PDB file of C-alpha atoms in Angstrom:
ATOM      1  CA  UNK O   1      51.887-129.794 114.285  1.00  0.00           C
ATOM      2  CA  UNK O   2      51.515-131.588 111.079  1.00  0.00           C
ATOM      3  CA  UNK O   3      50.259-128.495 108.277  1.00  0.00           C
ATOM      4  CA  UNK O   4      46.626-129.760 106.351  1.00  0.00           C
ATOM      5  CA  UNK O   5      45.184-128.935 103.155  1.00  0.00           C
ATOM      6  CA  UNK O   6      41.256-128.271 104.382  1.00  0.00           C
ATOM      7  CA  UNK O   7      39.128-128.400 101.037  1.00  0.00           C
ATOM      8  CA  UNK O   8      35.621-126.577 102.262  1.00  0.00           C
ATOM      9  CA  UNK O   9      32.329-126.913  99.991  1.00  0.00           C
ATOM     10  CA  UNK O  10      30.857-123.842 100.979  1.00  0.00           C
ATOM     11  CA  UNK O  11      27.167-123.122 100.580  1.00  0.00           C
ATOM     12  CA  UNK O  12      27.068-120.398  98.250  1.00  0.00           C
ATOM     13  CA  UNK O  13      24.152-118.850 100.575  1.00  0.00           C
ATOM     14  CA  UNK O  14      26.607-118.256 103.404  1.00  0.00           C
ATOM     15  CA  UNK O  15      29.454-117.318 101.124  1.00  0.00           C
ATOM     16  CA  UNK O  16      29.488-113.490 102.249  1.00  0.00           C
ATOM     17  CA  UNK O  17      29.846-114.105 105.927  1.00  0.00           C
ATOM     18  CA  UNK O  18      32.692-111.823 107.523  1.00  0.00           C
ATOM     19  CA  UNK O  19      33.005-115.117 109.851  1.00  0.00           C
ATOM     20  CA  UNK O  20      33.779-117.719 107.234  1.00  0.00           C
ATOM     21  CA  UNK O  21      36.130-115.162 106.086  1.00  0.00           C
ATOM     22  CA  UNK O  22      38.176-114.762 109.132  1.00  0.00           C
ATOM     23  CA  UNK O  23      37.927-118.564 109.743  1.00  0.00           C
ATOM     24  CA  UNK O  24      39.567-118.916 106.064  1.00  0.00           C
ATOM     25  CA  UNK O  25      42.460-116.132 107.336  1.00  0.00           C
ATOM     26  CA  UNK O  26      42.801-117.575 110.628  1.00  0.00           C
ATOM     27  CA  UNK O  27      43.691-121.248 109.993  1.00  0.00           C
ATOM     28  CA  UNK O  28      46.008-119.371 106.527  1.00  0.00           C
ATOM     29  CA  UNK O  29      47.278-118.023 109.654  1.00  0.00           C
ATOM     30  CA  UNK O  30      48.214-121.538 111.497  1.00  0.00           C
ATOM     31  CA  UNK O  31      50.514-122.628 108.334  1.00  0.00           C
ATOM     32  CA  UNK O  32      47.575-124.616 106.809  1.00  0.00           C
ATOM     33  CA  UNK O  33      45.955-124.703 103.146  1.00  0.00           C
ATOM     34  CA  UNK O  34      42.653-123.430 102.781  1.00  0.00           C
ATOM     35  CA  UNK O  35      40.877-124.185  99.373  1.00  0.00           C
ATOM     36  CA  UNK O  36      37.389-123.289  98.911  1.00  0.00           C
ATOM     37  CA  UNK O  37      34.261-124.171  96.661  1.00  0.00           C
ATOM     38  CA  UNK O  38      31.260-122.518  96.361  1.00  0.00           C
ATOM     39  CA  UNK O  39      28.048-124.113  95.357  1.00  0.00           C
ATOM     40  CA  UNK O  40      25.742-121.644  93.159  1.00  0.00           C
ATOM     41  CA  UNK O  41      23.080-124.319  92.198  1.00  0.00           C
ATOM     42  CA  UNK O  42      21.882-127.820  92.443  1.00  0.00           C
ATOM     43  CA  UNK O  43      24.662-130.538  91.661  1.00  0.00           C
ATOM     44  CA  UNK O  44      27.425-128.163  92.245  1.00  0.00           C
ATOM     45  CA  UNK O  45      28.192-129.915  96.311  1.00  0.00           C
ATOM     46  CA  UNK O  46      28.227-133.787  94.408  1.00  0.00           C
ATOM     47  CA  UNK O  47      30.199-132.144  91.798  1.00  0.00           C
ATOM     48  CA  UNK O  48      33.032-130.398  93.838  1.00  0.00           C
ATOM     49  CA  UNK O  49      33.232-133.831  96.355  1.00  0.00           C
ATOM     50  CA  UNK O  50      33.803-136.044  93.035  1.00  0.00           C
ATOM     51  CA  UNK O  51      36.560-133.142  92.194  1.00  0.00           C
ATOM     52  CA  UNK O  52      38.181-133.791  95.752  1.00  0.00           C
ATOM     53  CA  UNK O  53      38.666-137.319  95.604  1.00  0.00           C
ATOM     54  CA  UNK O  54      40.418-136.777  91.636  1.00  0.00           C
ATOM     55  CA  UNK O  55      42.254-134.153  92.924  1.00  0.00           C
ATOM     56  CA  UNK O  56      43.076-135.519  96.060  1.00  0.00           C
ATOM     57  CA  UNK O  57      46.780-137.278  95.682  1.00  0.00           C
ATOM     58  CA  UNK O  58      47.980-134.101  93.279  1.00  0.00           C
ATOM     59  CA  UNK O  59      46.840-131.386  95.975  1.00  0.00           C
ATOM     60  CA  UNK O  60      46.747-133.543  99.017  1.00  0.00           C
ATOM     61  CA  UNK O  61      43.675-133.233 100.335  1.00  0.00           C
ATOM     62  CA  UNK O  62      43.798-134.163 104.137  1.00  0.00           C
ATOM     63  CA  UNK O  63      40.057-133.129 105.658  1.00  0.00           C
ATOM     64  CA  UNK O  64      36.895-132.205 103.166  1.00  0.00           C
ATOM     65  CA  UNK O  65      34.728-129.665 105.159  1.00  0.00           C
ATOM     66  CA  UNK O  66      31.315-129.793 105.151  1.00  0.00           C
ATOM     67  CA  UNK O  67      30.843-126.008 104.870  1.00  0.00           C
ATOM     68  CA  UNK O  68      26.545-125.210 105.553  1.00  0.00           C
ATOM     69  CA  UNK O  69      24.059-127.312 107.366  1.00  0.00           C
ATOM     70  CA  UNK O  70      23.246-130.870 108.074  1.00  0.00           C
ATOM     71  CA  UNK O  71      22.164-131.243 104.097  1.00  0.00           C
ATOM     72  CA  UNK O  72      25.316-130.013 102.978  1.00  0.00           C
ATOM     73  CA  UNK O  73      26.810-132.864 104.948  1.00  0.00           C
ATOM     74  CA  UNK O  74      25.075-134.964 103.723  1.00  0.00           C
ATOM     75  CA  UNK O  75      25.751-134.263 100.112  1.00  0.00           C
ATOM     76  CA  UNK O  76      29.185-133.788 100.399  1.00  0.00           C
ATOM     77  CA  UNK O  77      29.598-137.485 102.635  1.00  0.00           C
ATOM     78  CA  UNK O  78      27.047-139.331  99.876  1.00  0.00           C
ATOM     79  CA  UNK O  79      29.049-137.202  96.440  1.00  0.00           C
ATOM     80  CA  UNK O  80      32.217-138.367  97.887  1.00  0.00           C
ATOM     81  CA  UNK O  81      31.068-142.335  98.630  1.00  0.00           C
ATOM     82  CA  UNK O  82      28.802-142.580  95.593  1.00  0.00           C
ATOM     83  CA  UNK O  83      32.080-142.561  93.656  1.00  0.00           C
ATOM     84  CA  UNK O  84      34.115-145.083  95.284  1.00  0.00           C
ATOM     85  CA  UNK O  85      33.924-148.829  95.143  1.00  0.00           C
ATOM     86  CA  UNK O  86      32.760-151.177  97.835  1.00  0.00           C
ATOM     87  CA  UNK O  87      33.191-149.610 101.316  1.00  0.00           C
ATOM     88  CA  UNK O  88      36.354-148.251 100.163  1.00  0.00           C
ATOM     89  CA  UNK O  89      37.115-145.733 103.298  1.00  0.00           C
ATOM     90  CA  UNK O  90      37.612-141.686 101.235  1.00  0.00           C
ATOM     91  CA  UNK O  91      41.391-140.653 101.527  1.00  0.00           C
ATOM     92  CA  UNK O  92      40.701-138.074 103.805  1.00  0.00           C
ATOM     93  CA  UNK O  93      38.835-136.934 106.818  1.00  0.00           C
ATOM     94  CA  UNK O  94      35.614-134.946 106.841  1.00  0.00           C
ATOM     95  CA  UNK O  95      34.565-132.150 108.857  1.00  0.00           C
ATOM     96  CA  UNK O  96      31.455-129.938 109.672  1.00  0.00           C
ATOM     97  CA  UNK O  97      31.455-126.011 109.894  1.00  0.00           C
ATOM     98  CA  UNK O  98      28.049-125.176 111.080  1.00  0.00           C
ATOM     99  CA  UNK O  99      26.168-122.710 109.138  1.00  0.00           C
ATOM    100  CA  UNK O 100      23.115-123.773 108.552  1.00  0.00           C
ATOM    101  CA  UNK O 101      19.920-122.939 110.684  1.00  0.00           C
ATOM    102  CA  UNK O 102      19.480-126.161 113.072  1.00  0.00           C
ATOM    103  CA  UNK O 103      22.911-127.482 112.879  1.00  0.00           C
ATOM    104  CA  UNK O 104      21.708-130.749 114.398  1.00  0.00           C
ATOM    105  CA  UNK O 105      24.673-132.892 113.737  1.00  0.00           C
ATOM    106  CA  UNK O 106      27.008-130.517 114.497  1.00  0.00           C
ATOM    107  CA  UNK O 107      25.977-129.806 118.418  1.00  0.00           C
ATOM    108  CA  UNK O 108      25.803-133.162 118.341  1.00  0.00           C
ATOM    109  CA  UNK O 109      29.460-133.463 117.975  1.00  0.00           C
ATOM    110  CA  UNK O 110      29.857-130.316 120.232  1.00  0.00           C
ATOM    111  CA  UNK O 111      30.581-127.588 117.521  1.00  0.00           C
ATOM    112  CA  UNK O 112      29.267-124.052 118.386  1.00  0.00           C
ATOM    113  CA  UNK O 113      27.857-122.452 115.323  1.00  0.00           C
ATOM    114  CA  UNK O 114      28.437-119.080 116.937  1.00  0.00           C
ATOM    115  CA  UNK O 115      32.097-119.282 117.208  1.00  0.00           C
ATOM    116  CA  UNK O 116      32.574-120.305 113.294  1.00  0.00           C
ATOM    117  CA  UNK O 117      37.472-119.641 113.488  1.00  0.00           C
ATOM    118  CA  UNK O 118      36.994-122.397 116.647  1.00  0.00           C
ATOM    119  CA  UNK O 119      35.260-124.603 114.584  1.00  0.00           C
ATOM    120  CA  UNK O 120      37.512-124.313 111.536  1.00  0.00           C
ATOM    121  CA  UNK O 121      40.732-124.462 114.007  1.00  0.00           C
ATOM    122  CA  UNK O 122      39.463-127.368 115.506  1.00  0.00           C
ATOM    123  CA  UNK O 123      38.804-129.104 111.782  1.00  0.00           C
ATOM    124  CA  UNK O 124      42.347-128.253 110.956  1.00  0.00           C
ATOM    125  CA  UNK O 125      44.332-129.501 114.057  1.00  0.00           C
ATOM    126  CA  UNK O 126      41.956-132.611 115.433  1.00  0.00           C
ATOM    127  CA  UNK O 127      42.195-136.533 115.040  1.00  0.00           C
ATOM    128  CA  UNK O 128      39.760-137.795 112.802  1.00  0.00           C
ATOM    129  CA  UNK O 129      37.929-140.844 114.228  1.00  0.00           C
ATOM    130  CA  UNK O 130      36.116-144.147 112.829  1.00  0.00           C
ATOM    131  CA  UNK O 131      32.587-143.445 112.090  1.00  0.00           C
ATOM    132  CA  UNK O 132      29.521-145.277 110.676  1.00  0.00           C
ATOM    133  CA  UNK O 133      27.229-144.135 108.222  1.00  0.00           C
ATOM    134  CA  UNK O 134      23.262-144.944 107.376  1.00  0.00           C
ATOM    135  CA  UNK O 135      21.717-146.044 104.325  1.00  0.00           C
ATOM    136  CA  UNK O 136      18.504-145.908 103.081  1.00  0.00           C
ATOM    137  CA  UNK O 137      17.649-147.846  99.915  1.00  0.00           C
ATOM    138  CA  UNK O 138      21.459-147.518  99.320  1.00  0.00           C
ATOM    139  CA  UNK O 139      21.273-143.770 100.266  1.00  0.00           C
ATOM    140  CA  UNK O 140      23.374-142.564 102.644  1.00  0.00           C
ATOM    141  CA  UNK O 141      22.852-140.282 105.736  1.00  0.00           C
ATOM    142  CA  UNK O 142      25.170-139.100 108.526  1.00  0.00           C
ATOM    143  CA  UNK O 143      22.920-138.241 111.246  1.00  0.00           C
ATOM    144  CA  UNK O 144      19.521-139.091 110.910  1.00  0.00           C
ATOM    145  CA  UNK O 145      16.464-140.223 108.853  1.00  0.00           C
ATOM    146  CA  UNK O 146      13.167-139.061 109.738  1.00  0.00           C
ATOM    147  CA  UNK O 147       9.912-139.790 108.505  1.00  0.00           C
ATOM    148  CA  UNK O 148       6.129-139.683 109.557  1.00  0.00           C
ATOM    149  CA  UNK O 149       3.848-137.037 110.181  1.00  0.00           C
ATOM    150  CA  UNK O 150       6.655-135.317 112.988  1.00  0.00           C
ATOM    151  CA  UNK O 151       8.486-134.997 109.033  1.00  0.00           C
ATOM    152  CA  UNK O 152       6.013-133.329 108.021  1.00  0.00           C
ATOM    153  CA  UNK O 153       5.589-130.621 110.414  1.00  0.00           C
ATOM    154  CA  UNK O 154       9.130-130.204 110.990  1.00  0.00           C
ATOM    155  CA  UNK O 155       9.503-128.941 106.851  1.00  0.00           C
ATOM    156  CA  UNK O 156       6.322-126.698 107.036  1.00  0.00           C
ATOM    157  CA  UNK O 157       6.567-125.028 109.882  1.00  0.00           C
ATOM    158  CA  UNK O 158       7.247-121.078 109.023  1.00  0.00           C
ATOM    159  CA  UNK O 159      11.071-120.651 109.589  1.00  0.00           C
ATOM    160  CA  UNK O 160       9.431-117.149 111.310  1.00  0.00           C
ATOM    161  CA  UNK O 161       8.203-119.329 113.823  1.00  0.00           C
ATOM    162  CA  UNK O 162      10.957-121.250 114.798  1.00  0.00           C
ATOM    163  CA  UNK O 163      13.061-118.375 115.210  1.00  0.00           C
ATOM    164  CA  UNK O 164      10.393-116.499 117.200  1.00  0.00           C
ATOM    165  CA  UNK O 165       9.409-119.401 119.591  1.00  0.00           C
ATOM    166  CA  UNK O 166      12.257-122.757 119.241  1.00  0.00           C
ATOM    167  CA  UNK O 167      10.058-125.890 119.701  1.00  0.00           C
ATOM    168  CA  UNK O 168       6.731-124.253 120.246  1.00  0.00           C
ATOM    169  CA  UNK O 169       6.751-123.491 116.758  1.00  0.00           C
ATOM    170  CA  UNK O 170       6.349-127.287 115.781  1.00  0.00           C
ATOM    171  CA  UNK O 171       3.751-127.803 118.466  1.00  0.00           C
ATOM    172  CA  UNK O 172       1.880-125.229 116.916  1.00  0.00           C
ATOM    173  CA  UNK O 173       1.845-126.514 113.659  1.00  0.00           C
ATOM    174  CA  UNK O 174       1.194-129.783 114.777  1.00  0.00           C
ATOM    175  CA  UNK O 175      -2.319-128.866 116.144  1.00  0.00           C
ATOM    176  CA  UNK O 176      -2.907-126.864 113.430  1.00  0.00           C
ATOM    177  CA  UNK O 177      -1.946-129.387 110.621  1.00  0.00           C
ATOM    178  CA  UNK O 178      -2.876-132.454 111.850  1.00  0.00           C
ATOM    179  CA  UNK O 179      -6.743-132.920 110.662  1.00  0.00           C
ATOM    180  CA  UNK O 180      -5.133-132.118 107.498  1.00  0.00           C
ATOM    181  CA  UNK O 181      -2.256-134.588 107.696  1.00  0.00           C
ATOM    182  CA  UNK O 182      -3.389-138.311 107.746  1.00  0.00           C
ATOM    183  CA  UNK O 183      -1.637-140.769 109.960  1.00  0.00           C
ATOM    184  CA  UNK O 184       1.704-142.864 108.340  1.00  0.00           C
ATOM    185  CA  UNK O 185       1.042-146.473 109.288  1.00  0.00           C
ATOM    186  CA  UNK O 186       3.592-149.830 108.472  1.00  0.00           C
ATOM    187  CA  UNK O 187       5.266-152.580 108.855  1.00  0.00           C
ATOM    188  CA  UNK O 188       8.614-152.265 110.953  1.00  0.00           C
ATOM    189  CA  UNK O 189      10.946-155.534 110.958  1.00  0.00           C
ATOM    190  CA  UNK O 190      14.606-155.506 112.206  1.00  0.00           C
ATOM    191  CA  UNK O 191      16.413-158.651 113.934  1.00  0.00           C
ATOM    192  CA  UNK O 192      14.421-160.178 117.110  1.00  0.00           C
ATOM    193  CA  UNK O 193      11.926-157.260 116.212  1.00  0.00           C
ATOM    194  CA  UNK O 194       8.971-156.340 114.147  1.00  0.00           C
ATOM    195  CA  UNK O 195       5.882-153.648 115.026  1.00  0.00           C
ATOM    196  CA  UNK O 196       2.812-152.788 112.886  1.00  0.00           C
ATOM    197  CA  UNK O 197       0.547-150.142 113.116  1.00  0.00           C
ATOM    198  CA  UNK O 198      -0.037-146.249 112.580  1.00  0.00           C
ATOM    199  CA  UNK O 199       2.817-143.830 113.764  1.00  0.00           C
ATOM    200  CA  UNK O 200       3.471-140.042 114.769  1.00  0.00           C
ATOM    201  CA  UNK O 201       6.902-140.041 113.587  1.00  0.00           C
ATOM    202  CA  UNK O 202       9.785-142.561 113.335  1.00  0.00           C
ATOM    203  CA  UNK O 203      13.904-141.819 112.968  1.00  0.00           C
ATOM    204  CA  UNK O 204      16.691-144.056 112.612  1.00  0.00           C
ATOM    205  CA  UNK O 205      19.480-142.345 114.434  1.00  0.00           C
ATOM    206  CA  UNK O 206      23.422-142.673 113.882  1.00  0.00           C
ATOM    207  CA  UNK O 207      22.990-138.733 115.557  1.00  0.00           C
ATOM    208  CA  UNK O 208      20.652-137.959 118.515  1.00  0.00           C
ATOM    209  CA  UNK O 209      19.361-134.579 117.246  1.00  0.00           C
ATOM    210  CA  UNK O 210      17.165-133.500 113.805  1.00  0.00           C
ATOM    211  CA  UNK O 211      14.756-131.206 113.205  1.00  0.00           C
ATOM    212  CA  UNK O 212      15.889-128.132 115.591  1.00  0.00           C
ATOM    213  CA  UNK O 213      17.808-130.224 118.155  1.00  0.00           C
ATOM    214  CA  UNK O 214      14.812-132.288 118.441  1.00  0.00           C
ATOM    215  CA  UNK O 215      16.430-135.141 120.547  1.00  0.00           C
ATOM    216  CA  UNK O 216      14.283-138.188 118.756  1.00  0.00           C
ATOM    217  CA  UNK O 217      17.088-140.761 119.715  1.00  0.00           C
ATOM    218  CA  UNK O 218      18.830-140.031 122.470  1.00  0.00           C
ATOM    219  CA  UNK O 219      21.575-142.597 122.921  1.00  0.00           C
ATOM    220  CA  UNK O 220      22.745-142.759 119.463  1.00  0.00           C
ATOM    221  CA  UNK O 221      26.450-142.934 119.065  1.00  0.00           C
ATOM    222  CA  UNK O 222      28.564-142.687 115.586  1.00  0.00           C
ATOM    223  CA  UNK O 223      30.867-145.375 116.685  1.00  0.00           C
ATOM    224  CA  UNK O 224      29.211-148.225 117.817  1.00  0.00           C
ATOM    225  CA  UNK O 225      28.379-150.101 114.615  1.00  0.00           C
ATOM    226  CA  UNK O 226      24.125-149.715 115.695  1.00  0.00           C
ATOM    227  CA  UNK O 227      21.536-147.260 114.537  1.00  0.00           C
ATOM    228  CA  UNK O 228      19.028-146.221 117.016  1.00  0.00           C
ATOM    229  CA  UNK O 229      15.348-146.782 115.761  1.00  0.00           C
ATOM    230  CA  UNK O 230      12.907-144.625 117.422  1.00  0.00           C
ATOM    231  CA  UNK O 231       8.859-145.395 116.768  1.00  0.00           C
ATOM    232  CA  UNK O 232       6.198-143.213 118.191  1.00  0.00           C
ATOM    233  CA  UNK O 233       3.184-144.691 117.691  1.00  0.00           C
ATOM    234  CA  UNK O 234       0.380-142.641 116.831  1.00  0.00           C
ATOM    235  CA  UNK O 235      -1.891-141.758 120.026  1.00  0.00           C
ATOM    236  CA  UNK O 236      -5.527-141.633 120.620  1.00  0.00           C
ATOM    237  CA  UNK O 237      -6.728-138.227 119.377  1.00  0.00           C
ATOM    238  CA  UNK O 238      -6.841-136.601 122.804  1.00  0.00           C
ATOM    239  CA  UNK O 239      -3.408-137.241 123.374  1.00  0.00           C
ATOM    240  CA  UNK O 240      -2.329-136.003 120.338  1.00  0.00           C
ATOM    241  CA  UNK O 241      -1.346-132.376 121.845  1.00  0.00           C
ATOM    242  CA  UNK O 242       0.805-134.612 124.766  1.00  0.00           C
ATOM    243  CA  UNK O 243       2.463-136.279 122.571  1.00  0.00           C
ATOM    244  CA  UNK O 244       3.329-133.658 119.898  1.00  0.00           C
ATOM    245  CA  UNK O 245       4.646-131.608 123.227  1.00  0.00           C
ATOM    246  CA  UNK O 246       7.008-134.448 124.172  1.00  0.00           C
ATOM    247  CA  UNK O 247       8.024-135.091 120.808  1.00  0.00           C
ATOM    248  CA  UNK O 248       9.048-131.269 120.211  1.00  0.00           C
ATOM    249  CA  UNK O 249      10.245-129.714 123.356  1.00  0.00           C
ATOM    250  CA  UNK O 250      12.770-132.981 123.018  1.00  0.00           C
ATOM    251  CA  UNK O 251      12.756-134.701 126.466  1.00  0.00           C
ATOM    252  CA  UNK O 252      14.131-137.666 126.570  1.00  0.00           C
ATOM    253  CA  UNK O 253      12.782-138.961 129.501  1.00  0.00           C
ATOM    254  CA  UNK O 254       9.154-138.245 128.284  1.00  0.00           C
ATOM    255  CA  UNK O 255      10.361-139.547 124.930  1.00  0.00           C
ATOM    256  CA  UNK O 256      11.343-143.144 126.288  1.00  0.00           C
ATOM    257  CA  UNK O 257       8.093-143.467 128.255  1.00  0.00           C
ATOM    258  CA  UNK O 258       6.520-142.999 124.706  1.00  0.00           C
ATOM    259  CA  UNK O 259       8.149-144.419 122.388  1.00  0.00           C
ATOM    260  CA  UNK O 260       9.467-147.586 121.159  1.00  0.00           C
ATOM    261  CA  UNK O 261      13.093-148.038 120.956  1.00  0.00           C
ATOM    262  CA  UNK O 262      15.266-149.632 119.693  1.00  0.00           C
ATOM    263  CA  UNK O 263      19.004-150.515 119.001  1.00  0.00           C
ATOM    264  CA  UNK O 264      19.605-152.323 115.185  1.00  0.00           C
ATOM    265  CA  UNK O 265      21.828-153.151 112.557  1.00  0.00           C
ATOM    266  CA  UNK O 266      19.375-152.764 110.144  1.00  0.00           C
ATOM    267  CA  UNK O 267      15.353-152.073 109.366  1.00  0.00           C
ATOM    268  CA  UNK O 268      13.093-152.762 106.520  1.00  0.00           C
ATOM    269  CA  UNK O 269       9.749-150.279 106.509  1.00  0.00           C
ATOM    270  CA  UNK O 270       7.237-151.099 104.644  1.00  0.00           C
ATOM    271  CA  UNK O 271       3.894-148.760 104.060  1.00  0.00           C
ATOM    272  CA  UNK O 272       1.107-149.126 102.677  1.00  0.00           C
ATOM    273  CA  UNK O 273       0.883-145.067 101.051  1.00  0.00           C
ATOM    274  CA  UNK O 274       3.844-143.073 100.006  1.00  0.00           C
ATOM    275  CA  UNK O 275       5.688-141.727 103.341  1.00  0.00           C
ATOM    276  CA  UNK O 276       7.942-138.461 103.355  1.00  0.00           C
ATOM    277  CA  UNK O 277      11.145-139.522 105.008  1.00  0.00           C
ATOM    278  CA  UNK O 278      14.377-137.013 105.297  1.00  0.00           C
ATOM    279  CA  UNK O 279      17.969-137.740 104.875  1.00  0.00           C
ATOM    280  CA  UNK O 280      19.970-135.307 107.282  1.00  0.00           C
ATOM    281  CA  UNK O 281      16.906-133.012 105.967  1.00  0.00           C
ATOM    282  CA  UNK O 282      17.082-134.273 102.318  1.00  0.00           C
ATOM    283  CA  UNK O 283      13.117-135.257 101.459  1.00  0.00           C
ATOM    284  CA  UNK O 284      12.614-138.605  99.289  1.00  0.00           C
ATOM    285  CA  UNK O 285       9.365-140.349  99.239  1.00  0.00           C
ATOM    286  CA  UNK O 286       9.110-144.288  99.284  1.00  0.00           C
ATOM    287  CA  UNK O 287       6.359-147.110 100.456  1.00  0.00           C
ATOM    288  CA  UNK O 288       9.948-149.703 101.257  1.00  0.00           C
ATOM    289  CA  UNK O 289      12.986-148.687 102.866  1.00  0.00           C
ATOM    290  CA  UNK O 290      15.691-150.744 103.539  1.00  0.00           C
ATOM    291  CA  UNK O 291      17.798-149.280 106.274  1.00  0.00           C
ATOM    292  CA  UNK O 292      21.048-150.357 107.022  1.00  0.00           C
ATOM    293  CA  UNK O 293      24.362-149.154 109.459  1.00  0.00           C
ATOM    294  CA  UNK O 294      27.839-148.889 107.794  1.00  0.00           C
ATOM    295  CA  UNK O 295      30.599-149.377 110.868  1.00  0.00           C
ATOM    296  CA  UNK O 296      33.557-147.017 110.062  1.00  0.00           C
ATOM    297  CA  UNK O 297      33.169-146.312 106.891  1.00  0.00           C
ATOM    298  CA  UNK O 298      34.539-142.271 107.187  1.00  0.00           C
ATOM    299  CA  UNK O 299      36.489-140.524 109.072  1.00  0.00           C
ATOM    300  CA  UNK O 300      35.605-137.928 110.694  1.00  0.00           C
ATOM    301  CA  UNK O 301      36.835-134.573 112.757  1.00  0.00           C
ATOM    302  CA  UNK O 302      34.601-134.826 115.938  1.00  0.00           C
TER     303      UNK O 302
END
């Protein structure tokens, strides 16, 4: 076996964890490097990624791990291709150790945040493979962007809740929020498609899971050049509780008999009012977004 340099970006929040710790010793263990960086405040994840890819050919960086949740991911994947030219592909691989709360993108590529020295192992002896990457007005996300009023709820509901009841929690706040919460409504065009009209919650997929393993696009796959566009339209007012229960406990059955879907290279949003959207949990706020798929452009430990 072929010994790796692993670079981690830890999140300084999970930087006293006994498991990160024996992950660190354990893959030591295997005959591999194990370098670590720990963020302390905003600006320090773009700042160590740009310090990777200078670094890189003098310490021979092989994999950059992704060392939090699905916003450290994100940072670390957009700090690392906001410096390079073109769709230059990074010098090395990336890889996710879960250790965030949700951990969407990582069950998604079959990581169990529970067993933390598997997860490291596995980043430090696996095949990176070919995988695409989103954009948003140039903006990059690795598993999904979400926007709408389903955005909303997802970032207020009371992290209390969520741990106390999983997906009820959202359905919850949902009722509670939503005369309080007005309706997101636009203009959705992509190749042989375009929809207008008032929405719950959209996401454009290159992941199937955000917001608590909220499944919001089901069929979404990192390799096959496509993002997955997933509309829910927003329903009459007595439905709203139906459809806010479909949309959290994450059926996807229910979900495609509600929805409009959709497979596309790229999307252009526009609306007519500010809408929240998230970037692998990352809020911006914009009335045009111009969405676009990136085939291959990392590699990645999966």
């Amino acid at each position: 076996m072929n010994k790796r340099h692993l670079r981690l970006i830890l999140n300084g929040k999970s930087a006293g964890r006994v498991d990160v710790r024996s992950a660190v010793q354990a893959v030591r263990a295997m005959g591999h490097e194990v370098s670590v960086r720990v963020t302390y405040e905003a600006g320090d994840t773009e700042r160590f990624a740009a310090e990777a890819l200078r670094e890189h050919q003098e310490a021979k960086i092989d994999v950059l791990v992704s060392a939090g949740g699905d916003g450290t991911i994100h940072e670390v994947v957009d700090g690392v291709l906001g410096k390079l030219p073109g769709n230059e592909v990074p010098p090395f691989a990336f890889a996710v150790l879960p250790l965030g709360t949700a951990n969407d993108f990582a069950r998604h590529i079959r990581l169990d945040p529970a067993d933390i020295i598997s997860c490291l192992r596995f980043a430090a002896r696996a095949t990176p493979k070919p995988t695409d990457i989103g954009t948003v007005n140039g903006r990059v996300f690795v598993n999904m962007a979400t926007g709408g009023f389903g955005t909303k709820v997802t970032s207020q509901t009371d992290p209390k809740l969520k741990k106390m009841f999983g997906g009820a929690a959202y359905l919850f706040t949902g009722l509670h929020r939503f005369s309080e919460l007005a309706a997101s409504a636009g203009r959705i065009e992509a190749e042989g498609f375009q929809w207008e009209g008032a929405f719950l919650a959209l996401a454009i997929g290159n992941g199937r899971r955000a917001g608590g393993a909220i499944r919001l696009c089901p069929k979404a796959k990192l390799d096959d050049g496509l993002l997955d566009l997933t509309i829910l339209p927003m329903p009459d007012r007595g439905k709203v509780s139906e459809l806010l229960a479909v949309l959290f406990e994450g059926d996807p059955a229910r979900l495609q008999d509600i929805a409009i879907m959709r497979r596309v290279r790229s999307v252009t949003i526009e609306t007519r009012d500010e809408i929240q959207m998230n970037l692998d949990g990352e809020p911006f706020h914009e009335t045009r977004l111009a969405i676009e798929t990136h085939p291959a452009r990392i590699n990645l430990i999966r």
